[in-house]
Amino acid sequence: MHDRLKQDLTEFDAILDRARAMASDYLHGLPQRPAAADVLSPLPARMDLPGRGEGAQAVLQRFERDYAALLSGGPGPRYFGFVTGGGTPAALAADWLVSTYDQNAQRNGDTCAPAIEAQAVDMLRQLLGWPAHWTGACVTGATMANYVGVALARQWIGHQHGRDIAADGLLGLPSIPVYAGGAHSSTSKALSMAGLGRHALRSLPLLPGREALDVTALERALHEQGDIPSIVVASAGTVNTVDFDDLAAIADLKQRYRFWLHVDAAFGGVAAASEQRRHLMSGMEAADSVTVDAHKWLNVPYDCALLYTAHLPLQIEVFQNRSAYLPAPAVAEDNYLHLTPENSRRFRALPLWMSLLAYGREGYAELVERNCEAARYLGELIASDSRFRLAAPVRLNVVCFGLAGGDAAANAALHRALHQDGTAYLSPSTLEGQPILRAAICNWRTTRDDIELTFAALQRLAATLAK
Ligand SMILES: *Cc1c(COP(=O)(O)O)cnc(C)c1O
């Protein structure tokens, strides 16, 4: 054994203690440190590989010295950019153990990992009130879950044409229409990866002043298309204004038209953890496949998302992976290597499993309601100050706003100033062609005080910029 490896084997506990101390510093420092790092000048993309290594303790020290200050405060209580969750204590502790245990979570027989994954998938299904016959599997993120959903839709459409696309490919088939309203950009990426092509996506009109699909436009499109099977990608929570497509009305169309319904509920789906919000997704049970992220509103560390489906056999057709040493899948399969794009897989269900057991229905309902209340409150503060313009009603946990009368440059300046100030981090976006700032509130640690601190910083910076 190389002497550095031998040294680290004897120092194992000291190495873990050092990592624990670094984690503790970071976690306790989150409310005080800048909400996001400001990495202006590019960091070196190259580093000389040492001949004789430094050993783990020295490398931990090196990282802390050179880079720890350049980490984003993403898991902190005032990081409101994009749609960013934190990690609950149970999920974080579990995530440490995931790397320690280093299980290959693909098949039953030599580890409990797939059983824990099945339990986590089922507990989340219960939390969100989804049908008992749905099955699910963990993947790395909603983009990958959307890809799996599209791949299942593709296989279903093949069957409608009497073709096994997983076996024989797409060549020679007519192109597959994909309808959506305000679909997330990852849908296009999924269509590209699945070989259906980004141009297969036909974006339909939205309801006036909304980000939700105009279902009458969908019906018209389905009617005009004739009896060709298609895919409908519905949104259960758009990124800007957290608008929901009318799933019940879309589901009704399934009586008359042949389409696969995939619902992207990456973060909006989690609103169903609160009984009061579940009506936003009525009709969900008609979905053929559904995406939900664990690393956003469920506050599980990156990376984890789930794809649920009512069509397990199709999933096995697409993702099965047989070889001399990998047995053929059975139909009631829980061998995840036959269900997802990955072969070797991280034990990524454990943080979700521990977090769901640690906080239960009540904990998650409280998190959802507290975040929505924080967003409502921030919206109210913004609307009460004439320097700002609320760009959309606060539907759930995201606030879209800008400077009143501010052009793109003024809003960009406010975004930049807040980033440098560090009190909170918001991301820029556009809504109806207008530049806006977005505050997406998804973190388990966020309180009313964080909203007041954020608003005070916005007021201070707006006043400075106006000078
Ligand atoms: C974030 C998001 C995605 C992409 O999710 P990743 O986990 O980043 O891959 C897809 N759809 C919606 C609605 C999202 O909010």
PDB file of N, CA and C and ligand atoms in Angstrom, residues 82-83 140-146 182-187 189 235-239 264-268 291-296 302-305 438, ligand 1:
ATOM      1  N   PHE A  82     -33.278  30.548  -8.857  1.00  0.00           N
ATOM      2  CA  PHE A  82     -33.751  29.363  -9.588  1.00  0.00           C
ATOM      3  C   PHE A  82     -34.853  28.668  -8.767  1.00  0.00           C
ATOM      4  N   VAL A  83     -34.736  27.367  -8.561  1.00  0.00           N
ATOM      5  CA  VAL A  83     -35.635  26.688  -7.611  1.00  0.00           C
ATOM      6  C   VAL A  83     -34.699  25.806  -6.799  1.00  0.00           C
ATOM      7  N   THR A 140     -31.279  11.266 -11.366  1.00  0.00           N
ATOM      8  CA  THR A 140     -30.452  12.360 -10.836  1.00  0.00           C
ATOM      9  C   THR A 140     -31.175  13.696 -10.728  1.00  0.00           C
ATOM     10  N   GLY A 141     -32.169  13.934 -11.565  1.00  0.00           N
ATOM     11  CA  GLY A 141     -32.829  15.238 -11.518  1.00  0.00           C
ATOM     12  C   GLY A 141     -34.069  15.205 -12.389  1.00  0.00           C
ATOM     13  N   ALA A 142     -34.806  16.304 -12.376  1.00  0.00           N
ATOM     14  CA  ALA A 142     -36.052  16.357 -13.141  1.00  0.00           C
ATOM     15  C   ALA A 142     -35.793  16.273 -14.646  1.00  0.00           C
ATOM     16  N   THR A 143     -34.646  16.763 -15.086  1.00  0.00           N
ATOM     17  CA  THR A 143     -34.331  16.651 -16.514  1.00  0.00           C
ATOM     18  C   THR A 143     -34.279  15.172 -16.901  1.00  0.00           C
ATOM     19  N   MET A 144     -33.603  14.380 -16.077  1.00  0.00           N
ATOM     20  CA  MET A 144     -33.485  12.950 -16.354  1.00  0.00           C
ATOM     21  C   MET A 144     -34.838  12.269 -16.186  1.00  0.00           C
ATOM     22  N   ALA A 145     -35.632  12.695 -15.201  1.00  0.00           N
ATOM     23  CA  ALA A 145     -36.971  12.113 -15.024  1.00  0.00           C
ATOM     24  C   ALA A 145     -37.839  12.443 -16.242  1.00  0.00           C
ATOM     25  N   ASN A 146     -37.739  13.684 -16.739  1.00  0.00           N
ATOM     26  CA  ASN A 146     -38.499  14.036 -17.944  1.00  0.00           C
ATOM     27  C   ASN A 146     -38.047  13.183 -19.138  1.00  0.00           C
ATOM     28  N   GLY A 182     -46.536  25.909 -21.205  1.00  0.00           N
ATOM     29  CA  GLY A 182     -45.308  26.526 -20.691  1.00  0.00           C
ATOM     30  C   GLY A 182     -44.316  25.489 -20.188  1.00  0.00           C
ATOM     31  N   ALA A 183     -43.898  24.575 -21.085  1.00  0.00           N
ATOM     32  CA  ALA A 183     -43.011  23.486 -20.631  1.00  0.00           C
ATOM     33  C   ALA A 183     -41.634  24.021 -20.255  1.00  0.00           C
ATOM     34  N   HIS A 184     -41.048  23.408 -19.255  1.00  0.00           N
ATOM     35  CA  HIS A 184     -39.670  23.716 -18.849  1.00  0.00           C
ATOM     36  C   HIS A 184     -38.718  23.347 -19.987  1.00  0.00           C
ATOM     37  N   SER A 185     -37.615  24.090 -20.091  1.00  0.00           N
ATOM     38  CA  SER A 185     -36.665  23.864 -21.190  1.00  0.00           C
ATOM     39  C   SER A 185     -36.118  22.433 -21.210  1.00  0.00           C
ATOM     40  N   SER A 186     -36.143  21.761 -20.067  1.00  0.00           N
ATOM     41  CA  SER A 186     -35.610  20.390 -20.043  1.00  0.00           C
ATOM     42  C   SER A 186     -36.458  19.441 -20.891  1.00  0.00           C
ATOM     43  N   THR A 187     -37.694  19.842 -21.197  1.00  0.00           N
ATOM     44  CA  THR A 187     -38.524  19.003 -22.075  1.00  0.00           C
ATOM     45  C   THR A 187     -37.890  18.915 -23.458  1.00  0.00           C
ATOM     46  N   LYS A 189     -34.769  19.306 -24.137  1.00  0.00           N
ATOM     47  CA  LYS A 189     -33.556  18.500 -24.007  1.00  0.00           C
ATOM     48  C   LYS A 189     -33.909  17.015 -23.989  1.00  0.00           C
ATOM     49  N   SER A 235     -47.632  21.032 -17.311  1.00  0.00           N
ATOM     50  CA  SER A 235     -46.838  21.623 -16.225  1.00  0.00           C
ATOM     51  C   SER A 235     -47.640  21.629 -14.935  1.00  0.00           C
ATOM     52  N   ALA A 236     -47.032  21.111 -13.877  1.00  0.00           N
ATOM     53  CA  ALA A 236     -47.623  21.256 -12.544  1.00  0.00           C
ATOM     54  C   ALA A 236     -46.643  22.103 -11.745  1.00  0.00           C
ATOM     55  N   GLY A 237     -46.697  23.383 -12.072  1.00  0.00           N
ATOM     56  CA  GLY A 237     -45.791  24.339 -11.459  1.00  0.00           C
ATOM     57  C   GLY A 237     -44.766  24.856 -12.459  1.00  0.00           C
ATOM     58  N   THR A 238     -45.090  26.024 -13.076  1.00  0.00           N
ATOM     59  CA  THR A 238     -44.104  26.653 -13.974  1.00  0.00           C
ATOM     60  C   THR A 238     -43.078  27.394 -13.119  1.00  0.00           C
ATOM     61  N   VAL A 239     -41.885  27.578 -13.675  1.00  0.00           N
ATOM     62  CA  VAL A 239     -40.788  28.121 -12.883  1.00  0.00           C
ATOM     63  C   VAL A 239     -41.020  29.590 -12.501  1.00  0.00           C
ATOM     64  N   ASP A 264     -44.867  17.335 -15.727  1.00  0.00           N
ATOM     65  CA  ASP A 264     -43.643  17.812 -15.076  1.00  0.00           C
ATOM     66  C   ASP A 264     -44.052  18.560 -13.815  1.00  0.00           C
ATOM     67  N   ALA A 265     -43.917  17.855 -12.688  1.00  0.00           N
ATOM     68  CA  ALA A 265     -44.286  18.430 -11.387  1.00  0.00           C
ATOM     69  C   ALA A 265     -43.026  18.597 -10.544  1.00  0.00           C
ATOM     70  N   ALA A 266     -41.937  19.014 -11.204  1.00  0.00           N
ATOM     71  CA  ALA A 266     -40.608  19.003 -10.579  1.00  0.00           C
ATOM     72  C   ALA A 266     -40.631  19.579  -9.166  1.00  0.00           C
ATOM     73  N   PHE A 267     -41.145  20.803  -9.020  1.00  0.00           N
ATOM     74  CA  PHE A 267     -41.247  21.300  -7.636  1.00  0.00           C
ATOM     75  C   PHE A 267     -42.693  21.566  -7.253  1.00  0.00           C
ATOM     76  N   GLY A 268     -43.530  21.997  -8.224  1.00  0.00           N
ATOM     77  CA  GLY A 268     -44.929  22.311  -7.911  1.00  0.00           C
ATOM     78  C   GLY A 268     -45.660  21.113  -7.326  1.00  0.00           C
ATOM     79  N   THR A 291     -42.939  13.584 -13.239  1.00  0.00           N
ATOM     80  CA  THR A 291     -41.623  13.946 -12.720  1.00  0.00           C
ATOM     81  C   THR A 291     -41.756  14.731 -11.429  1.00  0.00           C
ATOM     82  N   VAL A 292     -40.967  14.380 -10.436  1.00  0.00           N
ATOM     83  CA  VAL A 292     -40.880  15.235  -9.244  1.00  0.00           C
ATOM     84  C   VAL A 292     -39.432  15.220  -8.743  1.00  0.00           C
ATOM     85  N   ASP A 293     -38.939  16.414  -8.409  1.00  0.00           N
ATOM     86  CA  ASP A 293     -37.574  16.551  -7.916  1.00  0.00           C
ATOM     87  C   ASP A 293     -37.568  16.376  -6.401  1.00  0.00           C
ATOM     88  N   ALA A 294     -36.562  15.669  -5.879  1.00  0.00           N
ATOM     89  CA  ALA A 294     -36.387  15.628  -4.422  1.00  0.00           C
ATOM     90  C   ALA A 294     -35.440  16.738  -3.979  1.00  0.00           C
ATOM     91  N   HIS A 295     -34.543  17.174  -4.900  1.00  0.00           N
ATOM     92  CA  HIS A 295     -33.532  18.149  -4.484  1.00  0.00           C
ATOM     93  C   HIS A 295     -34.011  19.600  -4.579  1.00  0.00           C
ATOM     94  N   LYS A 296     -35.284  19.806  -4.842  1.00  0.00           N
ATOM     95  CA  LYS A 296     -35.815  21.162  -4.780  1.00  0.00           C
ATOM     96  C   LYS A 296     -36.645  21.294  -3.497  1.00  0.00           C
ATOM     97  N   TYR A 302     -28.609  17.589  -3.525  1.00  0.00           N
ATOM     98  CA  TYR A 302     -28.398  17.109  -4.907  1.00  0.00           C
ATOM     99  C   TYR A 302     -27.668  15.784  -4.845  1.00  0.00           C
ATOM    100  N   ASP A 303     -27.911  14.823  -5.785  1.00  0.00           N
ATOM    101  CA  ASP A 303     -28.929  14.987  -6.801  1.00  0.00           C
ATOM    102  C   ASP A 303     -29.931  13.855  -6.693  1.00  0.00           C
ATOM    103  N   CYS A 304     -31.209  14.218  -6.748  1.00  0.00           N
ATOM    104  CA  CYS A 304     -32.252  13.200  -6.630  1.00  0.00           C
ATOM    105  C   CYS A 304     -33.590  13.709  -7.165  1.00  0.00           C
ATOM    106  N   ALA A 305     -34.174  12.940  -8.049  1.00  0.00           N
ATOM    107  CA  ALA A 305     -35.532  13.197  -8.535  1.00  0.00           C
ATOM    108  C   ALA A 305     -36.191  11.853  -8.770  1.00  0.00           C
ATOM    109  N   ARG A 438     -36.686  37.049  -9.661  1.00  0.00           N
ATOM    110  CA  ARG A 438     -37.516  35.966  -9.112  1.00  0.00           C
ATOM    111  C   ARG A 438     -36.979  35.557  -7.760  1.00  0.00           C
TER     112      ARG A 438
HETATM  113  C1  LIG B   1     -35.894  22.463 -12.131  1.00  0.00           C
HETATM  114  C2  LIG B   1     -36.902  21.976 -13.098  1.00  0.00           C
HETATM  115  C3  LIG B   1     -36.571  21.034 -14.069  1.00  0.00           C
HETATM  116  C4  LIG B   1     -35.172  20.523 -14.240  1.00  0.00           C
HETATM  117  O1  LIG B   1     -34.779  19.886 -13.063  1.00  0.00           O
HETATM  118  P1  LIG B   1     -33.305  19.421 -12.717  1.00  0.00           P
HETATM  119  O2  LIG B   1     -33.505  18.706 -11.435  1.00  0.00           O
HETATM  120  O3  LIG B   1     -32.493  20.664 -12.604  1.00  0.00           O
HETATM  121  O4  LIG B   1     -32.823  18.541 -13.817  1.00  0.00           O
HETATM  122  C5  LIG B   1     -37.579  20.578 -14.895  1.00  0.00           C
HETATM  123  N1  LIG B   1     -38.828  21.052 -14.784  1.00  0.00           N
HETATM  124  C6  LIG B   1     -39.187  21.974 -13.874  1.00  0.00           C
HETATM  125  C7  LIG B   1     -40.591  22.459 -13.819  1.00  0.00           C
HETATM  126  C8  LIG B   1     -38.236  22.469 -12.990  1.00  0.00           C
HETATM  127  O5  LIG B   1     -38.573  23.364 -12.058  1.00  0.00           O
END
